[in-house]
CSV table of C-alpha atoms in Angstrom, one decimal:
chain,number,residue,atom,x,y,z
A,1,MET,CA,11.5,94.2,-83.2
A,2,TYR,CA,12.4,93.2,-79.9
A,3,ALA,CA,15.7,91.8,-78.5
A,4,ALA,CA,16.0,89.5,-75.4
A,5,ALA,CA,17.4,91.0,-72.5
A,6,GLY,CA,20.9,89.6,-73.1
A,7,SER,CA,21.4,90.4,-76.6
A,8,GLY,CA,24.0,92.7,-77.9
A,9,PRO,CA,24.4,95.2,-80.3
A,10,HIS,CA,25.7,93.0,-83.1
A,11,ARG,CA,22.9,90.6,-82.7
A,12,SER,CA,20.6,93.7,-83.0
A,13,CYS,CA,22.3,94.5,-86.3
A,14,ALA,CA,21.5,91.2,-87.6
A,15,LEU,CA,18.0,91.4,-86.7
A,16,ILE,CA,17.8,94.7,-88.4
A,17,ASN,CA,19.1,93.6,-91.6
A,18,ALA,CA,17.1,90.3,-91.4
A,19,HIS,CA,13.7,91.6,-90.6
A,20,PRO,CA,13.4,95.2,-91.7
A,21,PRO,CA,9.6,95.0,-92.0
A,22,THR,CA,9.5,94.6,-88.2
A,23,LEU,CA,11.3,98.0,-87.5
A,24,ARG,CA,7.8,99.5,-88.7
A,25,THR,CA,6.0,98.4,-85.7
A,26,LEU,CA,7.6,100.0,-82.6
A,27,GLY,CA,4.6,100.7,-80.6
A,28,THR,CA,3.7,98.9,-77.4
A,29,VAL,CA,0.7,97.0,-79.0
A,30,GLY,CA,1.7,93.2,-79.5
A,31,ARG,CA,4.9,93.5,-77.5
A,32,PRO,CA,5.9,89.9,-76.3
A,33,ARG,CA,6.0,89.5,-72.7
A,34,GLY,CA,9.3,90.1,-70.9
A,35,ALA,CA,10.7,91.7,-74.2
A,36,ARG,CA,12.1,95.2,-74.4
A,37,PRO,CA,12.5,97.5,-77.2
A,38,VAL,CA,16.0,97.6,-78.7
A,39,GLY,CA,17.7,100.8,-77.7
A,40,GLY,CA,14.6,102.1,-75.8
A,41,GLY,CA,12.4,101.7,-78.6
A,42,PHE,CA,14.8,102.4,-81.5
A,43,ALA,CA,17.7,100.5,-82.8
A,44,PRO,CA,21.0,101.9,-82.0
A,45,PHE,CA,23.9,102.7,-84.4
A,46,CYS,CA,25.5,99.5,-85.5
A,47,PRO,CA,29.2,99.2,-85.2
A,48,ALA,CA,29.6,96.4,-87.7
A,49,SER,CA,27.6,98.6,-90.4
A,50,PRO,CA,29.7,99.6,-93.3
A,51,GLY,CA,30.2,103.4,-93.3
A,52,TRP,CA,28.2,106.3,-91.7
A,53,LEU,CA,25.5,106.3,-94.5
A,54,MET,CA,24.5,102.9,-93.9
A,55,GLN,CA,24.2,103.7,-90.1
A,56,ILE,CA,22.0,106.9,-91.0
A,57,ARG,CA,19.8,104.6,-93.0
A,58,GLN,CA,19.6,102.3,-90.2
A,59,VAL,CA,18.4,104.9,-87.8
A,60,VAL,CA,16.0,106.2,-90.3
A,61,ALA,CA,14.5,102.8,-90.9
A,62,THR,CA,13.6,102.8,-87.1
A,63,VAL,CA,11.2,105.8,-87.6
A,64,PRO,CA,7.6,104.6,-87.4
A,65,ALA,CA,6.1,104.6,-90.7
A,66,ASN,CA,2.8,105.0,-89.4
A,67,GLY,CA,3.7,108.6,-88.5
A,68,GLY,CA,2.1,109.1,-85.3
A,69,TRP,CA,-0.1,108.5,-82.5
A,70,HIS,CA,-4.0,108.1,-81.7
A,71,GLY,CA,-4.7,107.1,-85.4
A,72,THR,CA,-2.7,109.6,-87.3
A,73,HIS,CA,-0.9,107.6,-90.3
A,74,ARG,CA,0.6,108.0,-93.6
A,75,GLU,CA,-1.4,107.2,-96.5
A,76,ALA,CA,-0.7,103.7,-97.6
A,77,SER,CA,0.1,105.0,-101.3
A,78,GLY,CA,2.9,107.1,-99.7
A,79,GLY,CA,1.4,110.1,-101.7
A,80,MET,CA,-0.1,113.3,-100.6
A,81,SER,CA,-3.7,113.1,-99.5
A,82,GLY,CA,-6.3,115.8,-99.6
A,83,ARG,CA,-6.0,116.0,-95.5
A,84,ALA,CA,-2.2,116.7,-95.8
A,85,LEU,CA,-2.6,119.2,-98.5
A,86,LEU,CA,-5.4,121.1,-96.5
A,87,LEU,CA,-3.1,121.3,-93.5
A,88,VAL,CA,-0.2,122.8,-95.7
A,89,VAL,CA,-2.5,125.3,-97.2
A,90,ALA,CA,-3.8,126.4,-93.9
A,91,ALA,CA,-0.3,126.7,-92.5
A,92,SER,CA,0.8,128.6,-95.6
A,93,SER,CA,-2.1,131.3,-94.9
A,94,ILE,CA,-0.8,131.7,-91.3
A,95,HIS,CA,2.6,131.8,-92.4
A,96,VAL,CA,2.1,134.9,-94.7
A,97,ALA,CA,0.2,136.6,-91.7
A,98,TRP,CA,2.9,136.3,-89.2
A,99,ASN,CA,5.7,137.0,-91.8
A,100,LEU,CA,3.9,140.3,-92.7
A,101,SER,CA,4.1,141.1,-89.1
A,102,ALA,CA,7.9,140.4,-88.9
A,103,LYS,CA,8.6,142.3,-92.0
A,104,ARG,CA,7.2,145.6,-90.6
A,105,SER,CA,9.2,145.4,-87.2
A,106,SER,CA,12.1,147.6,-86.7
A,107,ASN,CA,14.5,145.0,-85.4
A,108,ARG,CA,13.8,141.6,-87.1
A,109,LEU,CA,15.9,139.5,-85.1
A,110,VAL,CA,14.9,140.9,-81.8
A,111,PHE,CA,11.2,140.7,-82.8
A,112,LEU,CA,11.7,137.3,-83.9
A,113,TRP,CA,13.1,136.3,-80.7
A,114,LEU,CA,10.6,138.0,-78.6
A,115,GLY,CA,8.0,136.2,-80.9
A,116,LEU,CA,9.7,132.8,-79.8
A,117,GLY,CA,9.5,133.6,-76.1
A,118,VAL,CA,5.7,134.7,-76.6
A,119,GLY,CA,4.9,131.3,-78.4
A,120,LEU,CA,6.8,129.4,-75.6
A,121,LEU,CA,4.7,130.8,-72.9
A,122,LEU,CA,1.5,130.4,-74.7
A,123,TYR,CA,2.0,126.8,-75.8
A,124,ALA,CA,3.8,125.4,-72.5
A,125,PRO,CA,0.5,124.2,-70.9
A,126,LEU,CA,-0.7,122.3,-73.9
A,127,ALA,CA,2.8,120.9,-74.7
A,128,LEU,CA,3.1,119.9,-71.0
A,129,TRP,CA,-0.3,118.2,-71.0
A,130,LEU,CA,0.5,116.2,-74.2
A,131,ALA,CA,4.0,115.2,-73.0
A,132,LEU,CA,2.6,113.8,-69.8
A,133,ARG,CA,-0.5,112.2,-71.7
A,134,ASP,CA,1.9,110.5,-74.5
A,135,PRO,CA,5.1,108.8,-73.6
A,136,PHE,CA,7.6,109.2,-76.1
A,137,PRO,CA,11.3,108.1,-76.5
A,138,TRP,CA,14.0,110.3,-75.3
A,139,ARG,CA,15.6,109.9,-78.7
A,140,GLY,CA,12.9,112.1,-80.3
A,141,LEU,CA,14.2,115.1,-77.9
A,142,GLY,CA,17.6,114.7,-79.6
A,143,PHE,CA,16.0,115.6,-83.0
A,144,ALA,CA,14.0,118.4,-81.4
A,145,ALA,CA,17.3,119.8,-80.0
A,146,ALA,CA,19.0,119.5,-83.4
A,147,SER,CA,16.1,121.1,-85.2
A,148,GLY,CA,16.4,124.1,-82.6
A,149,ILE,CA,19.8,124.6,-83.3
A,150,ILE,CA,19.2,124.5,-87.1
A,151,HIS,CA,16.2,127.1,-86.6
A,152,SER,CA,18.6,129.4,-84.6
A,153,ALA,CA,20.6,129.7,-87.8
A,154,TYR,CA,17.5,130.0,-90.0
A,155,TYR,CA,16.0,132.9,-87.8
A,156,TYR,CA,19.3,134.6,-87.9
A,157,ALA,CA,19.4,134.3,-91.9
A,158,LEU,CA,15.7,135.2,-92.2
A,159,SER,CA,16.3,138.5,-90.3
A,160,ARG,CA,19.3,139.3,-92.6
A,161,MET,CA,17.0,138.3,-95.6
A,162,TYR,CA,14.6,141.0,-94.5
A,163,ALA,CA,17.3,143.7,-94.8
A,164,HIS,CA,17.7,142.8,-98.4
A,165,ASP,CA,15.5,142.8,-101.5
A,166,PHE,CA,13.0,140.4,-100.4
A,167,SER,CA,11.8,139.8,-103.9
A,168,LEU,CA,15.3,138.4,-104.7
A,169,THR,CA,16.0,136.5,-101.5
A,170,TYR,CA,12.9,134.9,-100.5
A,171,PRO,CA,11.9,133.1,-103.9
A,172,THR,CA,15.6,132.0,-104.0
A,173,ALA,CA,15.4,130.4,-100.4
A,174,ARG,CA,12.2,128.7,-101.0
A,175,GLY,CA,13.0,127.7,-104.3
A,176,VAL,CA,16.4,125.7,-103.5
A,177,SER,CA,14.8,123.8,-100.4
A,178,PRO,CA,12.4,121.5,-102.2
A,179,VAL,CA,15.2,120.5,-104.6
A,180,LEU,CA,17.6,119.4,-101.5
A,181,VAL,CA,14.7,117.9,-99.8
A,182,THR,CA,13.8,115.7,-102.8
A,183,ILE,CA,17.3,114.7,-103.1
A,184,ALA,CA,17.8,113.9,-99.6
A,185,SER,CA,14.6,112.2,-99.1
A,186,LEU,CA,15.2,109.7,-101.9
A,187,ALA,CA,18.9,109.0,-100.7
A,188,LEU,CA,18.2,108.8,-97.0
A,189,LEU,CA,14.6,108.3,-96.3
A,190,HIS,CA,13.7,106.2,-99.3
A,191,GLU,CA,10.4,107.9,-99.7
A,192,PRO,CA,8.1,106.7,-102.4
A,193,LEU,CA,7.8,109.3,-105.0
A,194,ARG,CA,5.7,109.0,-108.1
A,195,PRO,CA,6.7,110.5,-111.6
A,196,GLY,CA,3.6,112.8,-111.2
A,197,GLY,CA,4.9,114.0,-107.8
A,198,VAL,CA,8.3,114.6,-109.0
A,199,ALA,CA,6.9,116.5,-112.0
A,200,GLY,CA,5.0,118.7,-109.4
A,201,ILE,CA,7.9,119.4,-107.5
A,202,ALA,CA,9.9,120.5,-110.6
A,203,CYS,CA,6.9,122.6,-111.5
A,204,VAL,CA,6.8,124.4,-108.1
A,205,VAL,CA,10.4,125.0,-108.1
A,206,ALA,CA,10.4,126.5,-111.7
A,207,GLY,CA,7.3,128.6,-110.7
A,208,VAL,CA,9.2,130.1,-107.4
A,209,GLY,CA,12.2,130.9,-109.8
A,210,PHE,CA,9.9,132.7,-112.2
A,211,LEU,CA,8.7,134.9,-109.4
A,212,ARG,CA,11.9,136.9,-109.5
A,213,LEU,CA,12.3,137.1,-113.3
A,214,ARG,CA,12.1,140.7,-114.6
A,215,ALA,CA,11.3,139.2,-118.3
A,216,LEU,CA,10.2,135.9,-119.8
A,217,SER,CA,13.5,135.4,-121.9
A,218,LEU,CA,16.7,133.9,-121.6
A,219,PRO,CA,18.8,137.0,-120.8
A,220,GLY,CA,16.4,137.6,-117.9
A,221,ALA,CA,17.0,134.2,-116.8
A,222,ARG,CA,20.7,134.6,-116.9
A,223,GLN,CA,20.6,137.8,-115.2
A,224,ALA,CA,18.6,136.3,-112.4
A,225,ALA,CA,21.1,133.4,-112.1
A,226,VAL,CA,24.2,135.9,-112.1
A,227,GLU,CA,22.6,137.9,-109.3
A,228,THR,CA,21.9,134.9,-107.3
A,229,ILE,CA,25.4,133.5,-107.6
A,230,HIS,CA,27.2,136.9,-107.1
A,231,HIS,CA,25.1,139.2,-105.0
A,232,PRO,CA,25.5,138.8,-101.2
A,233,ALA,CA,21.7,138.7,-101.0
A,234,GLY,CA,21.7,135.7,-103.3
A,235,ARG,CA,24.3,133.8,-101.5
A,236,LEU,CA,22.5,134.5,-98.4
A,237,ALA,CA,19.2,133.2,-99.9
A,238,LEU,CA,21.0,129.9,-101.1
A,239,ALA,CA,22.2,129.3,-97.7
A,240,THR,CA,18.8,130.0,-96.2
A,241,GLY,CA,17.3,127.3,-98.6
A,242,GLY,CA,20.0,124.8,-97.4
A,243,ILE,CA,18.9,125.6,-93.7
A,244,ILE,CA,15.2,125.1,-94.6
A,245,ALA,CA,16.1,121.8,-96.2
A,246,ALA,CA,18.0,120.7,-93.1
A,247,TYR,CA,15.6,121.5,-90.4
A,248,SER,CA,12.7,119.9,-92.7
A,249,LEU,CA,14.7,116.6,-92.9
A,250,VAL,CA,15.4,116.7,-89.1
A,251,ASP,CA,11.6,117.3,-88.5
A,252,LYS,CA,10.3,114.7,-90.5
A,253,LEU,CA,12.3,112.1,-88.4
A,254,GLY,CA,11.7,113.8,-85.0
A,255,VAL,CA,7.9,114.4,-85.4
A,256,SER,CA,7.5,110.4,-86.1
A,257,MET,CA,8.6,109.9,-82.5
A,258,VAL,CA,6.9,112.8,-80.8
A,259,ASP,CA,3.7,114.7,-80.7
A,260,PRO,CA,4.1,117.8,-83.0
A,261,VAL,CA,3.3,120.3,-80.3
A,262,VAL,CA,5.7,119.0,-77.8
A,263,TYR,CA,8.3,118.6,-80.4
A,264,LEU,CA,8.0,122.3,-81.7
A,265,TRP,CA,7.8,123.5,-78.2
A,266,CYS,CA,11.3,121.8,-77.4
A,267,SER,CA,12.7,122.9,-80.6
A,268,HIS,CA,11.7,126.4,-80.2
A,269,PHE,CA,12.9,126.3,-76.5
A,270,VAL,CA,16.6,125.4,-77.8
A,271,ALA,CA,16.2,128.0,-80.5
A,272,PHE,CA,15.3,130.9,-77.9
A,273,LEU,CA,18.1,129.7,-75.7
A,274,GLY,CA,20.5,130.2,-78.5
A,275,TYR,CA,19.9,133.9,-78.7
A,276,SER,CA,19.1,134.6,-75.1
A,277,ALA,CA,22.6,135.4,-74.2
A,278,THR,CA,22.7,137.9,-77.0
A,279,MET,CA,19.6,139.6,-76.3
A,280,VAL,CA,19.9,140.1,-72.5
A,281,SER,CA,23.1,141.9,-73.1
A,282,ASN,CA,21.2,144.4,-75.4
A,283,TRP,CA,18.2,144.6,-73.1
A,284,THR,CA,17.6,148.4,-73.9
A,285,GLU,CA,16.9,147.5,-77.6
A,286,VAL,CA,14.9,144.3,-76.5
A,287,ALA,CA,12.5,146.4,-74.3
A,288,ALA,CA,12.1,149.1,-76.9
A,289,GLU,CA,11.3,146.5,-79.6
A,290,ALA,CA,8.7,144.9,-77.3
A,291,LYS,CA,6.9,148.3,-76.9
A,292,ARG,CA,6.9,149.0,-80.5
A,293,ALA,CA,5.7,145.6,-81.6
A,294,GLY,CA,3.0,145.3,-78.9
A,295,ARG,CA,0.3,142.9,-80.1
A,296,SER,CA,2.1,141.9,-83.0
A,297,LEU,CA,3.9,139.7,-80.8
A,298,LEU,CA,1.0,137.7,-80.1
A,299,VAL,CA,0.5,137.4,-83.7
A,300,VAL,CA,4.0,135.9,-84.2
A,301,GLY,CA,3.8,134.0,-81.1
A,302,ILE,CA,0.4,132.2,-81.9
A,303,GLY,CA,1.1,132.2,-85.9
A,304,GLN,CA,4.5,130.6,-86.3
A,305,ASN,CA,3.9,128.0,-84.0
A,306,LEU,CA,0.4,127.1,-85.1
A,307,ALA,CA,1.4,127.2,-88.8
A,308,TYR,CA,4.5,124.9,-88.2
A,309,ILE,CA,2.5,122.3,-86.2
A,310,LEU,CA,0.2,121.9,-89.0
A,311,VAL,CA,3.2,121.3,-91.3
A,312,LEU,CA,4.5,118.7,-88.8
A,313,ASN,CA,1.3,117.0,-88.8
A,314,ALA,CA,1.2,116.9,-92.7
A,315,MET,CA,4.8,115.7,-92.6
A,316,ARG,CA,3.1,112.6,-90.5
A,317,LEU,CA,0.7,111.9,-93.5
A,318,ALA,CA,2.8,112.6,-96.6
A,319,PRO,CA,6.4,112.4,-97.6
A,320,VAL,CA,8.5,115.4,-96.8
A,321,ALA,CA,9.5,115.6,-100.3
A,322,TYR,CA,5.8,116.6,-101.2
A,323,VAL,CA,5.3,118.6,-98.3
A,324,VAL,CA,8.1,121.3,-98.5
A,325,PRO,CA,7.2,122.1,-102.2
A,326,ALA,CA,3.5,122.2,-101.4
A,327,ARG,CA,4.4,124.8,-98.6
A,328,GLU,CA,5.4,127.1,-101.4
A,329,VAL,CA,1.6,127.9,-101.5
A,330,SER,CA,2.7,130.7,-99.0
A,331,THR,CA,4.7,132.4,-101.7
A,332,LEU,CA,1.6,132.1,-104.0
A,333,LEU,CA,-0.4,134.0,-101.4
A,334,GLY,CA,2.4,136.6,-100.8
A,335,VAL,CA,1.9,137.4,-104.5
A,336,LEU,CA,-1.7,137.6,-104.4
A,337,VAL,CA,-1.6,139.9,-101.3
A,338,GLY,CA,0.9,142.0,-102.9
A,339,THR,CA,-1.0,142.4,-106.1
A,340,LEU,CA,-4.7,142.7,-104.8
A,341,VAL,CA,-4.1,144.2,-101.3
A,342,LEU,CA,-0.9,146.3,-101.6
A,343,LYS,CA,-1.6,147.3,-105.4
A,344,GLU,CA,2.0,146.1,-106.4
A,345,PRO,CA,2.6,145.6,-110.2
A,346,ALA,CA,2.0,142.1,-111.3
A,347,PRO,CA,4.3,141.3,-114.4
A,348,LEU,CA,4.0,138.3,-116.7
A,349,PRO,CA,6.9,136.4,-115.0
A,350,LYS,CA,5.1,136.9,-111.6
A,351,LEU,CA,1.7,135.6,-113.1
A,352,ALA,CA,3.4,132.7,-114.8
A,353,GLY,CA,5.3,131.8,-111.6
A,354,ALA,CA,2.1,131.7,-109.7
A,355,ALA,CA,0.4,129.4,-112.4
A,356,MET,CA,3.3,127.1,-112.3
A,357,ILE,CA,3.1,126.8,-108.4
A,358,VAL,CA,-0.5,126.3,-108.5
A,359,ALA,CA,-0.1,123.5,-111.2
A,360,GLY,CA,2.8,122.1,-109.2
A,361,VAL,CA,0.9,121.8,-106.1
A,362,ALA,CA,-2.2,120.2,-108.0
A,363,LEU,CA,0.1,117.6,-109.5
A,364,ILE,CA,1.6,116.6,-106.1
A,365,SER,CA,-1.8,116.1,-104.6
A,366,LEU,CA,-3.4,114.3,-107.5
A,367,LYS,CA,-0.6,112.3,-109.0
A,368,GLY,CA,1.9,112.2,-106.0
C-alpha cells in the first residue's frame, strides 16, 4: 500500500482498513512510480483507531507475511514445514551445548555477559556486510532494541535460575512460555493455528511439566504445583517463562523486517550495553571469570548466536506459536544427555514427559 505524497495519517488509516491485503506486499517490487511507502515502509499508529489494541493489530498487520528476503517465505498453509522443524532441532542441539558450558561457569551472569561480548565481536563482520547488502526499515531496529532490553532481563533471570534446582526451574520456565505465546499469537498476530497444531502445543507443555514430577500421581502433580507457586525458584521460573514469551513475540515481528543475523546482533548489542556498567565496576571478577572460562567463551559466543539465528529463520517460515514449543526439543535432548552421558536416573515421569514432547513436536510438524 502506498500513499500519495500529500496524504495524511487519517487517509492512511482509511486505506489500511479498506485494503488490508495490500499491507502484505511492502517490498519495492511493483511500487508505483512516484509513490512512497507509508511511514517509511510501514503504516504508522492511527490516531483515529479505537484503542491501543487496535493500534497494535494495525502495526502487526504491516509486518510482511512473506517473512523475509531473498526467497525466504512462510509456508502458504501457515503450518510448520520440515525445513522449519529442521532449523529448530539444529538450534536446540546447539542450545544444549552452550547451556552446559554456562552451567559449569563460576559466575554465571559474568560468564553470559562475556559470551555476549565474544559473540558480538565474532559476528560483527557478517552482520555489517548483511546490513549494507540488504536495506531494512529503521523500525525494525526498534524491535531489536526492545528485544535486547527483554533479553537483558532474561540473562539475569537465567543466571539466577542456575543457582537454584535446575530440574525445577528450567522445565517450568520452558513450559509456561508456549502457553503465553500461543495466547498472544492468536490475540495479536492472528496466526493460523490448526487443531492438530494446538494439540501438539498442549502435548509439549504437558510433557515439559511431566519432567519435573517425582511420581505419576495426582499427589505428585499437586506437590509440583505447590512448589512452583510458593517456592522462590518456582516464581522465578514463571517470570522467566513470561520473559521468554515476550522476546519471542517481539522477535517474530522484528525478524520479519530485518535479516536475522543483523537483528540478533543489534539485540545482543543492546543487552550487552545493559550490563556493561555493572560489569566494568566489578572488573576484577570479570577478568577472573574470563581466565577461568577460556575457550568455553568461544563455545557460548558462537553457540548462542548461531542457535538463535536458526530459530529466527524458523520464525520466518512458521507461526511463532509452533516454533516456541518445538524448541522444547532442547529439553528432550537435555534429558537424553543427562541419562545417557551423565548417567542420571530416568524415573517414569521423566520418560513419559520425553515421549510427550516427541509426540507434541510430531503433531505440530505433521498436523500444524
